[in-house]
JSON list of C-alpha atoms in Angstrom, two decimals:
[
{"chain": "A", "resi": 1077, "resn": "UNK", "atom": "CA", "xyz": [-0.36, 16.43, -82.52]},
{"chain": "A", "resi": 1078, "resn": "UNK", "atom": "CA", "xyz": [-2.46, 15.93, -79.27]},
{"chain": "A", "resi": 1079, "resn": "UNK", "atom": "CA", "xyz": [-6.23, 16.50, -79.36]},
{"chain": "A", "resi": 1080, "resn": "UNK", "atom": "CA", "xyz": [-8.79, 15.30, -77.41]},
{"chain": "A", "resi": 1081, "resn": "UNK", "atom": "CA", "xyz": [-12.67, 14.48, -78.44]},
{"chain": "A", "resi": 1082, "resn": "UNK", "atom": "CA", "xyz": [-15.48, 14.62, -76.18]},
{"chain": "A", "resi": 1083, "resn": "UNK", "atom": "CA", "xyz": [-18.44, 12.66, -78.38]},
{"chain": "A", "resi": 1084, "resn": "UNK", "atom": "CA", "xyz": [-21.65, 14.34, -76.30]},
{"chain": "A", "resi": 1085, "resn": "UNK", "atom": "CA", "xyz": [-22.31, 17.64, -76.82]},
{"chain": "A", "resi": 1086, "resn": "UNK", "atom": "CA", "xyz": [-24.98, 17.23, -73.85]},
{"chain": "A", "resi": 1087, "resn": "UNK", "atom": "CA", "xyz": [-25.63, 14.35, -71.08]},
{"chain": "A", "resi": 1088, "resn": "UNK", "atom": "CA", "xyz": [-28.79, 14.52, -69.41]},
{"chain": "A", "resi": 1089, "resn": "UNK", "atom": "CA", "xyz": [-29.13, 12.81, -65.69]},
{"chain": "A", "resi": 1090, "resn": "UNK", "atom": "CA", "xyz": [-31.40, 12.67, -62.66]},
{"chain": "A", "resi": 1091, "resn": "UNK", "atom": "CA", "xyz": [-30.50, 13.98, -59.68]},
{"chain": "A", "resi": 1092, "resn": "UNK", "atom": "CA", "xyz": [-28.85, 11.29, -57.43]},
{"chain": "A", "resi": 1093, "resn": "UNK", "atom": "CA", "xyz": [-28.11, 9.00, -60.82]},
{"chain": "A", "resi": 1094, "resn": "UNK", "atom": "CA", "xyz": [-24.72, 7.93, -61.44]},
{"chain": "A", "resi": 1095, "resn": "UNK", "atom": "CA", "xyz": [-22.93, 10.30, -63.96]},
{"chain": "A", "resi": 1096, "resn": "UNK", "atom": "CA", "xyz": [-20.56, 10.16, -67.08]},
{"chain": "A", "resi": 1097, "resn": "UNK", "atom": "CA", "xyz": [-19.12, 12.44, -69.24]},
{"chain": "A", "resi": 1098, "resn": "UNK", "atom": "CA", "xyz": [-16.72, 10.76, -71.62]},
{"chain": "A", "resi": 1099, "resn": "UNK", "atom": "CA", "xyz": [-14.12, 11.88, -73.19]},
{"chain": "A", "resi": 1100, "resn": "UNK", "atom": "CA", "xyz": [-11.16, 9.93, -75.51]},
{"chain": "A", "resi": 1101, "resn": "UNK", "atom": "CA", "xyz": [-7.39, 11.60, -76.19]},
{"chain": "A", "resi": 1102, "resn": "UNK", "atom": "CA", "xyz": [-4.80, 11.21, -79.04]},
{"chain": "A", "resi": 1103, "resn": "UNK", "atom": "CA", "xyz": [-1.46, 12.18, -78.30]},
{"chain": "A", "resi": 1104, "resn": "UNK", "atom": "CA", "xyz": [2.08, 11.15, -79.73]},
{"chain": "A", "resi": 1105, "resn": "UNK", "atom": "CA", "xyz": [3.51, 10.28, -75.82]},
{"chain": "A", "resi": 1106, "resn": "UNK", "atom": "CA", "xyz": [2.24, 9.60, -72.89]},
{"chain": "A", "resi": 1107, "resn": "UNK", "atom": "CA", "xyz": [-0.25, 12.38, -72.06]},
{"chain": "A", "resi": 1108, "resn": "UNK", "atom": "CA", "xyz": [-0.93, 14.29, -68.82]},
{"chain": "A", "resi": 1109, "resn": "UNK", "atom": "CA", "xyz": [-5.20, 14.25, -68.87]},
{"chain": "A", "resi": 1110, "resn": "UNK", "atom": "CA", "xyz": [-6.94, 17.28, -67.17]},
{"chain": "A", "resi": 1111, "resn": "UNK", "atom": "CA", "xyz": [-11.11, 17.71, -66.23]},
{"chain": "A", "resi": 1112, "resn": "UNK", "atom": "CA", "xyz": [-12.48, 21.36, -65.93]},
{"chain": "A", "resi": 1113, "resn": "UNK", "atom": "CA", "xyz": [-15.85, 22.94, -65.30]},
{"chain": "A", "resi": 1114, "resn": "UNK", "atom": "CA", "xyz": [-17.37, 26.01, -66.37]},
{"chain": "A", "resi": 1115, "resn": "UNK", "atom": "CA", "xyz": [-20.67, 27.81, -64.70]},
{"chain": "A", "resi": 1116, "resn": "UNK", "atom": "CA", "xyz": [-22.39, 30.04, -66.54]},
{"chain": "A", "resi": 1117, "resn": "UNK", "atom": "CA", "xyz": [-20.11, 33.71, -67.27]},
{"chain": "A", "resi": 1118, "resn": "UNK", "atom": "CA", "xyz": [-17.25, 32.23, -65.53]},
{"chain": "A", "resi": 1119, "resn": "UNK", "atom": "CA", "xyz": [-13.79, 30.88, -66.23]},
{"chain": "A", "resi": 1120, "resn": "UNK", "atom": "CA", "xyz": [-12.85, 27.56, -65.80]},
{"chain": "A", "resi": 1121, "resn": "UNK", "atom": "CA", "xyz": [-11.99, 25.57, -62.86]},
{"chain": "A", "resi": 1122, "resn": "UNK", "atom": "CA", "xyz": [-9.78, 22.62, -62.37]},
{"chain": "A", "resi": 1123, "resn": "UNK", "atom": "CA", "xyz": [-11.48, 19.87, -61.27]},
{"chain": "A", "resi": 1124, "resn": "UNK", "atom": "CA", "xyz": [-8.76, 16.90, -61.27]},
{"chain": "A", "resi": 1125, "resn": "UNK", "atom": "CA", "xyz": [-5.71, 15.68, -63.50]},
{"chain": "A", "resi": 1126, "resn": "UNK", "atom": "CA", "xyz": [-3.76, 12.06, -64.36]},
{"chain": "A", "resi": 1127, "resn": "UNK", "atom": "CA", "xyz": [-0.49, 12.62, -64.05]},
{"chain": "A", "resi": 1128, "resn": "UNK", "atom": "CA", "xyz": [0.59, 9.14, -63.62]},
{"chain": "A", "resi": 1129, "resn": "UNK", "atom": "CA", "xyz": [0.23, 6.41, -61.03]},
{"chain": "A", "resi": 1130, "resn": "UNK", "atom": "CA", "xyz": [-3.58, 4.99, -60.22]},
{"chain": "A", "resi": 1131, "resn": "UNK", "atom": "CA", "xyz": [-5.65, 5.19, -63.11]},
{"chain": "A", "resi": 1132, "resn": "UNK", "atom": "CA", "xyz": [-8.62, 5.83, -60.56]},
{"chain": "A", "resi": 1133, "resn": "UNK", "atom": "CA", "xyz": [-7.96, 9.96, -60.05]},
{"chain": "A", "resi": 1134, "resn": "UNK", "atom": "CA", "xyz": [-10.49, 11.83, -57.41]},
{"chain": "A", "resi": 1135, "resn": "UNK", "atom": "CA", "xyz": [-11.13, 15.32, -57.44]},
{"chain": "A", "resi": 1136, "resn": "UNK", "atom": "CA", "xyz": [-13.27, 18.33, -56.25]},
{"chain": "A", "resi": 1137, "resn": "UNK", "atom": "CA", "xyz": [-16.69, 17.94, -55.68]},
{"chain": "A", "resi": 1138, "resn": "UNK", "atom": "CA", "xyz": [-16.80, 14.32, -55.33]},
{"chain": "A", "resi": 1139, "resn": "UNK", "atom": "CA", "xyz": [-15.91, 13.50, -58.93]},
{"chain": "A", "resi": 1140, "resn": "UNK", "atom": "CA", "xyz": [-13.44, 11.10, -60.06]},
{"chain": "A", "resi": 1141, "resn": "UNK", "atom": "CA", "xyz": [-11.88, 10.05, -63.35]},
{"chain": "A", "resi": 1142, "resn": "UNK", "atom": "CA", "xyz": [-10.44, 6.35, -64.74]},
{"chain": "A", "resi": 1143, "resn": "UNK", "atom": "CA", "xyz": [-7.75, 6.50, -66.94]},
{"chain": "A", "resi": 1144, "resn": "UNK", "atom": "CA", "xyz": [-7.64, 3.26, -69.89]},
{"chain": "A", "resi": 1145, "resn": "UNK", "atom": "CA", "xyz": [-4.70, 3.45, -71.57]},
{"chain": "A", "resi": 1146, "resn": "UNK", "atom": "CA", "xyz": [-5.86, 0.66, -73.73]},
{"chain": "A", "resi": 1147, "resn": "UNK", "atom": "CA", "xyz": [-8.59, 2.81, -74.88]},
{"chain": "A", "resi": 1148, "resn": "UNK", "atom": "CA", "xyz": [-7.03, 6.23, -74.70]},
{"chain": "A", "resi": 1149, "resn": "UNK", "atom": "CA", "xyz": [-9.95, 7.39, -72.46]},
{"chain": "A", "resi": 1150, "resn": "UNK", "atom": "CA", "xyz": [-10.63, 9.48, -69.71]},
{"chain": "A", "resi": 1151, "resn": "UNK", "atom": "CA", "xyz": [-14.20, 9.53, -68.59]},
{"chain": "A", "resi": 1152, "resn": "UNK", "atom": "CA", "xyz": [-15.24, 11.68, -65.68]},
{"chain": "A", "resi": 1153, "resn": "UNK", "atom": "CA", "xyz": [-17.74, 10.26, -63.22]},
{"chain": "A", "resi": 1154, "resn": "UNK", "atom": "CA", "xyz": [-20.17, 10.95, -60.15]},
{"chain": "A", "resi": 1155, "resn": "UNK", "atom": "CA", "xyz": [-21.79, 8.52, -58.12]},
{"chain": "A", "resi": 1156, "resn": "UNK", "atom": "CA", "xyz": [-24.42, 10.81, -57.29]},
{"chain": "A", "resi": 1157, "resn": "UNK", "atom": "CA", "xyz": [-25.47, 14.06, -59.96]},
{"chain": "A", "resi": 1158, "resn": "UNK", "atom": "CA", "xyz": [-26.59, 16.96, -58.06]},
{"chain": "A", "resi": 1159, "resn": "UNK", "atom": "CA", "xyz": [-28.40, 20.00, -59.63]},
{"chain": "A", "resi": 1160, "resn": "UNK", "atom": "CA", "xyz": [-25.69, 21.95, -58.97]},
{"chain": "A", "resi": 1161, "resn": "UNK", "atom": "CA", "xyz": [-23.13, 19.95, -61.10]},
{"chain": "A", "resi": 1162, "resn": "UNK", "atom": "CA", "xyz": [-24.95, 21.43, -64.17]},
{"chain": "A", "resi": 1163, "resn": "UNK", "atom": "CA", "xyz": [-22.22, 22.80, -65.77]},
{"chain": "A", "resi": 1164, "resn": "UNK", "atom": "CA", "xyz": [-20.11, 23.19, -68.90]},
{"chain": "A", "resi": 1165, "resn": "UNK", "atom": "CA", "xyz": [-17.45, 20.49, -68.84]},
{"chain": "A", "resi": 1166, "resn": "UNK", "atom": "CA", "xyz": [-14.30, 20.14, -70.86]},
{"chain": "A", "resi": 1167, "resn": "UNK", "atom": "CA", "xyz": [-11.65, 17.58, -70.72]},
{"chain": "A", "resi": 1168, "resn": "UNK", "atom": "CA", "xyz": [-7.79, 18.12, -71.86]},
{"chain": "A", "resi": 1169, "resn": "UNK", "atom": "CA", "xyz": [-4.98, 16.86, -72.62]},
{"chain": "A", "resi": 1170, "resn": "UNK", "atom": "CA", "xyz": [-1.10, 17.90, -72.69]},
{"chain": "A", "resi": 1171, "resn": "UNK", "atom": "CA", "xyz": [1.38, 15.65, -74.35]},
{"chain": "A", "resi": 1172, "resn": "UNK", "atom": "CA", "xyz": [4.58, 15.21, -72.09]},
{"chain": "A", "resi": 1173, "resn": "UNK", "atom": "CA", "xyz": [6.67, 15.96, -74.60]},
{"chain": "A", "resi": 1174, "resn": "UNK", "atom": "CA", "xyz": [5.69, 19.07, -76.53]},
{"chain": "A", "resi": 1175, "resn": "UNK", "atom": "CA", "xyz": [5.31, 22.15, -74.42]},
{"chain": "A", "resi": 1176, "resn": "UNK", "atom": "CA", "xyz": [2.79, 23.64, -71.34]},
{"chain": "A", "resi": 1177, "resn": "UNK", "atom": "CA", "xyz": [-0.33, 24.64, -73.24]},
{"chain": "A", "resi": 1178, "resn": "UNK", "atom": "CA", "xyz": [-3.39, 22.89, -73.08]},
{"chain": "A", "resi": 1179, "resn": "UNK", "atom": "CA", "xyz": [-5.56, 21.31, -75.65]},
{"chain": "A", "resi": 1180, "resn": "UNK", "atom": "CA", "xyz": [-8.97, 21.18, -74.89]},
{"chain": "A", "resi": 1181, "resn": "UNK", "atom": "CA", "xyz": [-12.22, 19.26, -75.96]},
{"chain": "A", "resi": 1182, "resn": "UNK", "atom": "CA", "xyz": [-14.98, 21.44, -77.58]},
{"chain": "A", "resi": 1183, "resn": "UNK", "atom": "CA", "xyz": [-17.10, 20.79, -73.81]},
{"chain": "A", "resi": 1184, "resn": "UNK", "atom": "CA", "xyz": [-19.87, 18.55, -72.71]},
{"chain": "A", "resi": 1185, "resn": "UNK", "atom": "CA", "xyz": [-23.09, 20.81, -71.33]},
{"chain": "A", "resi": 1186, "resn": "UNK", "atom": "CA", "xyz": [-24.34, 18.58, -68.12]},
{"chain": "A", "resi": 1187, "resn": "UNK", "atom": "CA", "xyz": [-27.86, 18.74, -67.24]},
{"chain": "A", "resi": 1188, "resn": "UNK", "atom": "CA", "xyz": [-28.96, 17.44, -63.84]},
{"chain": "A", "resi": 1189, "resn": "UNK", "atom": "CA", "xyz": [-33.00, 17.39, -63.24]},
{"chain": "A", "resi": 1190, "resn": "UNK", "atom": "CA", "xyz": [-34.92, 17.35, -60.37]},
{"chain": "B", "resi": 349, "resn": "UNK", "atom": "CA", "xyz": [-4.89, 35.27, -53.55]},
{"chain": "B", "resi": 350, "resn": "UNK", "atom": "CA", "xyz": [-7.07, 37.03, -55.82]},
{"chain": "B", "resi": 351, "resn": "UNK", "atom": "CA", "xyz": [-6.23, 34.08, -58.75]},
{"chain": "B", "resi": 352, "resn": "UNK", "atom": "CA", "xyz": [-5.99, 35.28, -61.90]},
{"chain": "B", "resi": 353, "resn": "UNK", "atom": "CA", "xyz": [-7.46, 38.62, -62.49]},
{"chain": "B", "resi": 354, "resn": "UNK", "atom": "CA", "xyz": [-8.68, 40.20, -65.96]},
{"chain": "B", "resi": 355, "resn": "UNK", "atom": "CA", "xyz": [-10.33, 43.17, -67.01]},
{"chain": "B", "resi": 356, "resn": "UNK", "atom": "CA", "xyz": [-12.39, 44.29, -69.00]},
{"chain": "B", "resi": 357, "resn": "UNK", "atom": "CA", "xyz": [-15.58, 42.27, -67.85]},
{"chain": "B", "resi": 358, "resn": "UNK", "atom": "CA", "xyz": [-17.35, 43.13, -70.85]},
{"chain": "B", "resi": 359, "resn": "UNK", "atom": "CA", "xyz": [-15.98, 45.25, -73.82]},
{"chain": "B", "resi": 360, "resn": "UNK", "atom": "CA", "xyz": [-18.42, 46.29, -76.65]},
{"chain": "B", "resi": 361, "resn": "UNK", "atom": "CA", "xyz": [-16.85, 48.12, -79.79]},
{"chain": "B", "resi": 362, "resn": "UNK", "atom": "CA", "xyz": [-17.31, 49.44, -83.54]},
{"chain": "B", "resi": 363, "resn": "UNK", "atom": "CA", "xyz": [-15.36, 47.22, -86.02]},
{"chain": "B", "resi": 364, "resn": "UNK", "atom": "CA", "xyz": [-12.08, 48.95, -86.48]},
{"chain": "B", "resi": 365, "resn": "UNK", "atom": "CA", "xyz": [-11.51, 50.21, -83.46]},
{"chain": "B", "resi": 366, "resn": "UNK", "atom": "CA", "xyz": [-8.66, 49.18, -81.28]},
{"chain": "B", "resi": 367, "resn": "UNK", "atom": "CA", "xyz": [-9.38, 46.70, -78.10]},
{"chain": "B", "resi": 368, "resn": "UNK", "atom": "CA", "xyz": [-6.88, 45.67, -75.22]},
{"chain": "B", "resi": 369, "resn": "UNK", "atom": "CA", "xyz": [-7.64, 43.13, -73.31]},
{"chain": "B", "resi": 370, "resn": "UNK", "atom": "CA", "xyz": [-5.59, 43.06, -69.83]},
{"chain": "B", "resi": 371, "resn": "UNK", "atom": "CA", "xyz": [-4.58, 40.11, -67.32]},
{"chain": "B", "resi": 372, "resn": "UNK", "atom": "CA", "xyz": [-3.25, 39.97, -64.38]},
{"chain": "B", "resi": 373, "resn": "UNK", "atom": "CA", "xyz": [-1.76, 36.27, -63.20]},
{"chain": "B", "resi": 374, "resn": "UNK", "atom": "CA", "xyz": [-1.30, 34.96, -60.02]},
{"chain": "B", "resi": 375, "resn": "UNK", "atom": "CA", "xyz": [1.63, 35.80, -58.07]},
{"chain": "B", "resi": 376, "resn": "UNK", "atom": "CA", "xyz": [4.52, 32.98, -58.50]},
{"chain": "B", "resi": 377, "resn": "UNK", "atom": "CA", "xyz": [3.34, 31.91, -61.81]},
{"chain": "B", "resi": 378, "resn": "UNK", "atom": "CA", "xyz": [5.61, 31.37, -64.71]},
{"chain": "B", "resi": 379, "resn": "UNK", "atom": "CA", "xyz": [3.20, 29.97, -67.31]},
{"chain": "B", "resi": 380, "resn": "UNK", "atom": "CA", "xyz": [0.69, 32.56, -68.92]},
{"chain": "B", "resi": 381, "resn": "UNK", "atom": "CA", "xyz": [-2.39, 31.48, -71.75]},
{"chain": "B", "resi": 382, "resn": "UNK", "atom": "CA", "xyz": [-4.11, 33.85, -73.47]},
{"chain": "B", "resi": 383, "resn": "UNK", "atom": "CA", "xyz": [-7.45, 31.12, -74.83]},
{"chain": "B", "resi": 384, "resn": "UNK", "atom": "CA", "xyz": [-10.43, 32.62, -76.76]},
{"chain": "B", "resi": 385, "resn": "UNK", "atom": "CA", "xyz": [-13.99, 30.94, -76.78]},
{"chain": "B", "resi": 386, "resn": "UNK", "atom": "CA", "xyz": [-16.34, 30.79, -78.82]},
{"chain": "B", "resi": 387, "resn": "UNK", "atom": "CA", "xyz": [-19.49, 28.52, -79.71]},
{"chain": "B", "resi": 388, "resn": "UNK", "atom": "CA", "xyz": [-18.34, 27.52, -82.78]},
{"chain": "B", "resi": 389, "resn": "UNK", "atom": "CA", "xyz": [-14.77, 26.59, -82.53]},
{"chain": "B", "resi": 390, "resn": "UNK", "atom": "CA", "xyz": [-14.86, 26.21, -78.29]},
{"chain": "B", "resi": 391, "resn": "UNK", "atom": "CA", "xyz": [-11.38, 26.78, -76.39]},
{"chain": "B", "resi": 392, "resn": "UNK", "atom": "CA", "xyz": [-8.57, 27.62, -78.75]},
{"chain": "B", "resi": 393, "resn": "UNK", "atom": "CA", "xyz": [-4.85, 28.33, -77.26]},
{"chain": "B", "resi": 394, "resn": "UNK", "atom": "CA", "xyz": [-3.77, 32.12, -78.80]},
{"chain": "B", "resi": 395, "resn": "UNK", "atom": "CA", "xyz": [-0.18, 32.57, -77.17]},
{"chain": "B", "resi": 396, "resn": "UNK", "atom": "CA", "xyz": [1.17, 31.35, -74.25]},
{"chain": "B", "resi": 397, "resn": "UNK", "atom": "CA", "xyz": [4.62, 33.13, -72.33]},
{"chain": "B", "resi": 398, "resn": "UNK", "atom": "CA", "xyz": [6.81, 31.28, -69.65]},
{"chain": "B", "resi": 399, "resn": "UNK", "atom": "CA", "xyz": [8.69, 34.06, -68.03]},
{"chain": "B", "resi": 400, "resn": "UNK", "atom": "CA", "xyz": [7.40, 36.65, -69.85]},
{"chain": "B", "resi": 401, "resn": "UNK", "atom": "CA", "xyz": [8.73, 35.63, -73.27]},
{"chain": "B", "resi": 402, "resn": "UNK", "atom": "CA", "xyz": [6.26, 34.17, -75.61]},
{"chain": "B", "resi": 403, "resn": "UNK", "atom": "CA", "xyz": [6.75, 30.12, -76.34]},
{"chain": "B", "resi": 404, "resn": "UNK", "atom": "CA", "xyz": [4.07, 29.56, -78.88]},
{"chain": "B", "resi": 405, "resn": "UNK", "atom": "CA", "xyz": [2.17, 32.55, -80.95]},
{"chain": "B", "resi": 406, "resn": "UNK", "atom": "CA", "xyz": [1.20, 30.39, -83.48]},
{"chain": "B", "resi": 407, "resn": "UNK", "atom": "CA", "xyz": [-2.51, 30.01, -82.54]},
{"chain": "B", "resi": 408, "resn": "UNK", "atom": "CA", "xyz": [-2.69, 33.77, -83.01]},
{"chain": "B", "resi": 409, "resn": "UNK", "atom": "CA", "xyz": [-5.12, 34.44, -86.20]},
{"chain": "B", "resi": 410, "resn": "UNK", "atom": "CA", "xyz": [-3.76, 36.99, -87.68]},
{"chain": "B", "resi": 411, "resn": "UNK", "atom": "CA", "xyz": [-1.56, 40.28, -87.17]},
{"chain": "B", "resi": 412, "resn": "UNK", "atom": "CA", "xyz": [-4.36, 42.05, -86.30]},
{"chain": "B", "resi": 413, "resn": "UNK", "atom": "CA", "xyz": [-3.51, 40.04, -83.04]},
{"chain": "B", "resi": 414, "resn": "UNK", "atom": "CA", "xyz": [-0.37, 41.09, -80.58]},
{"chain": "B", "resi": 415, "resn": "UNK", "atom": "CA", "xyz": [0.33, 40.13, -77.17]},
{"chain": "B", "resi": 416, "resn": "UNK", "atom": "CA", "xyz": [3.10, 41.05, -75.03]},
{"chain": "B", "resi": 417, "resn": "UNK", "atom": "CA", "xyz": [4.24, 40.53, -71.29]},
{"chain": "B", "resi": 418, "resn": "UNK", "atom": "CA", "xyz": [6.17, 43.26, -70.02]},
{"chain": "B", "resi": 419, "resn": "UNK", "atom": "CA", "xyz": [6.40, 41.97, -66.70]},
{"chain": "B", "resi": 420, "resn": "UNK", "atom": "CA", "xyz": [5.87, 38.96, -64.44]},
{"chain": "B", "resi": 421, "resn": "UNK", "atom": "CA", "xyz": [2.10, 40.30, -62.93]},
{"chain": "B", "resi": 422, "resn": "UNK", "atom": "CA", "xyz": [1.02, 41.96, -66.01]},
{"chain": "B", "resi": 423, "resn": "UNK", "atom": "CA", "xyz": [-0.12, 40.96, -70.07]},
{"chain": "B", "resi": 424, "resn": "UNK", "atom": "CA", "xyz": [-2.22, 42.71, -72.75]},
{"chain": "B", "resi": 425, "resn": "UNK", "atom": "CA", "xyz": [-3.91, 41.00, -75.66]},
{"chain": "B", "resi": 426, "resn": "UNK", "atom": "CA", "xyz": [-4.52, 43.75, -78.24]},
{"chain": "B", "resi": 427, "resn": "UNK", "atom": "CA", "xyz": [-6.62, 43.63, -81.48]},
{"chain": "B", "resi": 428, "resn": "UNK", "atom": "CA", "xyz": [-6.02, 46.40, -84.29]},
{"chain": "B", "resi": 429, "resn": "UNK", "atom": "CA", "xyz": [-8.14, 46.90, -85.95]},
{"chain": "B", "resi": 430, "resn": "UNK", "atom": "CA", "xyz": [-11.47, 45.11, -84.63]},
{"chain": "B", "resi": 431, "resn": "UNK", "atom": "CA", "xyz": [-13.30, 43.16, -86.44]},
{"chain": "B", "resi": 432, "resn": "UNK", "atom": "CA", "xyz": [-16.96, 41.35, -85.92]},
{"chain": "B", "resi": 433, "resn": "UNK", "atom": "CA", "xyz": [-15.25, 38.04, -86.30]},
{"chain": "B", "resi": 434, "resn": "UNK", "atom": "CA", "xyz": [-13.27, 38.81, -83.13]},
{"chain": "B", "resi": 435, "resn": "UNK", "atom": "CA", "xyz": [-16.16, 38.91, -80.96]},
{"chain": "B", "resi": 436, "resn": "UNK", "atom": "CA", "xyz": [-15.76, 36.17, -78.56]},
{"chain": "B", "resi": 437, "resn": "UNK", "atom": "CA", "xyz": [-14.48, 35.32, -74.35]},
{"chain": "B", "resi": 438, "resn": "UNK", "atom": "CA", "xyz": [-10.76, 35.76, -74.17]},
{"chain": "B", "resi": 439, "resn": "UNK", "atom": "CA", "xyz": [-9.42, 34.19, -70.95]},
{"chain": "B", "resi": 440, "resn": "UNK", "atom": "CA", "xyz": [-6.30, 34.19, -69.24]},
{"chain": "B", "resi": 441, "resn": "UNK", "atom": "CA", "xyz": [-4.79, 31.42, -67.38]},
{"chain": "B", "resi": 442, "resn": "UNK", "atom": "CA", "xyz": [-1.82, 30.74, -65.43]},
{"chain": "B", "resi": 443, "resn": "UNK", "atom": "CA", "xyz": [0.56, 28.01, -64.40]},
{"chain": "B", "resi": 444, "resn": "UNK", "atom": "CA", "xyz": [3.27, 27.19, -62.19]},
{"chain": "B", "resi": 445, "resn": "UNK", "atom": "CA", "xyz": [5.45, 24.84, -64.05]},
{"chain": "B", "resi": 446, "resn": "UNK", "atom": "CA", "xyz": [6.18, 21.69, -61.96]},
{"chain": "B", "resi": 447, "resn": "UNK", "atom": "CA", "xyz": [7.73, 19.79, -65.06]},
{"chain": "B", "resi": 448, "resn": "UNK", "atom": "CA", "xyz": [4.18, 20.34, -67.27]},
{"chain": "B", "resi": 449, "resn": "UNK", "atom": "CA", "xyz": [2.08, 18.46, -64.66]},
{"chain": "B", "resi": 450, "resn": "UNK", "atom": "CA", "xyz": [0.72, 22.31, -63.48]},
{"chain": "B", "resi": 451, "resn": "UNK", "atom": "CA", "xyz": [-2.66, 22.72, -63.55]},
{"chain": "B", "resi": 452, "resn": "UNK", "atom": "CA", "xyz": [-4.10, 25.82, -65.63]},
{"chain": "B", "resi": 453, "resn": "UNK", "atom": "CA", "xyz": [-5.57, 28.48, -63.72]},
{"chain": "B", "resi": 454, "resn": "UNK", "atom": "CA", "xyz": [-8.30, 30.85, -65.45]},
{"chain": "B", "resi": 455, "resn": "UNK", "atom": "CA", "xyz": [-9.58, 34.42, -65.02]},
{"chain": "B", "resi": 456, "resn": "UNK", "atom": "CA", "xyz": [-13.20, 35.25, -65.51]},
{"chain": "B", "resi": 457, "resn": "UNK", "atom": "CA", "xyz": [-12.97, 36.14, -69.11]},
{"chain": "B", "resi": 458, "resn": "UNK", "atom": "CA", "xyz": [-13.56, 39.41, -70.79]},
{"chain": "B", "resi": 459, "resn": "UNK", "atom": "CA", "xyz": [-16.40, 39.07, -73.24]},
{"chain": "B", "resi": 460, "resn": "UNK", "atom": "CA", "xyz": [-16.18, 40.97, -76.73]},
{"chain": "B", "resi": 461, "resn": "UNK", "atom": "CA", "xyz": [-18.67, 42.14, -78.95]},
{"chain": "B", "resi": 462, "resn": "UNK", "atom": "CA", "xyz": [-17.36, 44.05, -82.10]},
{"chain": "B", "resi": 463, "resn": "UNK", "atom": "CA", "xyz": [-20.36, 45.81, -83.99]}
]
């Protein structure tokens, strides 16, 4: 079974503070790791994946994501919060070696202050 | 492209009647998720279809619950009969399957409310 666990159901940052959001995976294989965000009434949008290769992975809106094997995580990170990355944030995984559907974490609500 | 395109926005209904939920995937896509969420159990996979045949139903509840794909641009999630329990965001994604590395693409969601 694959599942992933995101242990904050809310992170609360200043605006231009460093960022995490943290997020840990169990699968049987080697997984493929995914980071989405959700605005408020809207679907979700694909922020970055780990596929394989650098365990540093950059995507949209300047955020990034370090992949640790060793500790089956996949935290995504800012250097810089702004107010508009307050957002619902969910991390996935799929397991490379049973089938196309994602498994999602229950989310991580970001709140960036003034 | 329009991405992946659902209707209805917003759908509010008496328990017991029926409800059909529509999507509309984006053009080239071979992978289609039908996800519900709610606040108390977050993102949970329903069915998902590669070519229009369905791969996995086994995250549907009950069989109150069908989906089907008739075509490659076009799938209905139906519920018969409704019930409160039901009422959550149903979204529909797609996927172009580059060896399971695809990213998901999701639709806006069509919100439920059973009464």
């Amino acid at each position: 079974a694959q599942s992933v666990a995101q242990p904050e159901d809310q992170v609360n940052v200043a605006e231009g503070n460093p960022l995490t959001v943290k997020c840990t995976y169990s699968v049987s294989g080697n997984p493929y790791l995914f980071w989405y965000v959700q605005y408020p009434n809207r679907g979700l949008q694909f922020l970055l994946k780990y596929i394989t290769g650098d365990n540093l992975v950059k995507g949209s809106y300047g955020f990034e994501a370090e992949f640790n094997k060793s500790q089956t995580s996949f935290h995504l990170k800012k250097p810089s919060a702004l107010v508009s990355d307050s957002a619902l944030y969910f991390c996935a995984v799929r397991d490379r070696n049973s089938g196309y559907a994602l498994n999602f974490g229950k989310g991580t609500s970001l709140l960036v202050t003034p | 492209d329009a991405g992946v395109i659902q209707s209805p926005r917003h759908e509010v209904t008496e328990m017991g009647q029926e409800v059909t939920l529509r999507c509309k995937p984006i053009s080239g896509h071979d992978y289609l998720f039908w996800y519900r969420q709610t606040m108390m159990r977050g993102l949970e996979l329903l069915i998902y279809f590669n070519n229009n045949v369905p791969i996995d139903d086994s995250g549907m509840p009950e069989d109150r619950f069908s989906a089907k794909m008739p075509n490659a641009s076009f799938s209905t999630l139906k519920i018969q009969p409704s019930e409160p329990r039901d009422s959550a965001v149903y979204f529909c994604a797609s996927s172009l399957g580059l060896g399971n590395t695809g990213e998901l693409f999701f639709g806006e969601g069509s919100r439920l409310t059973v009464l």
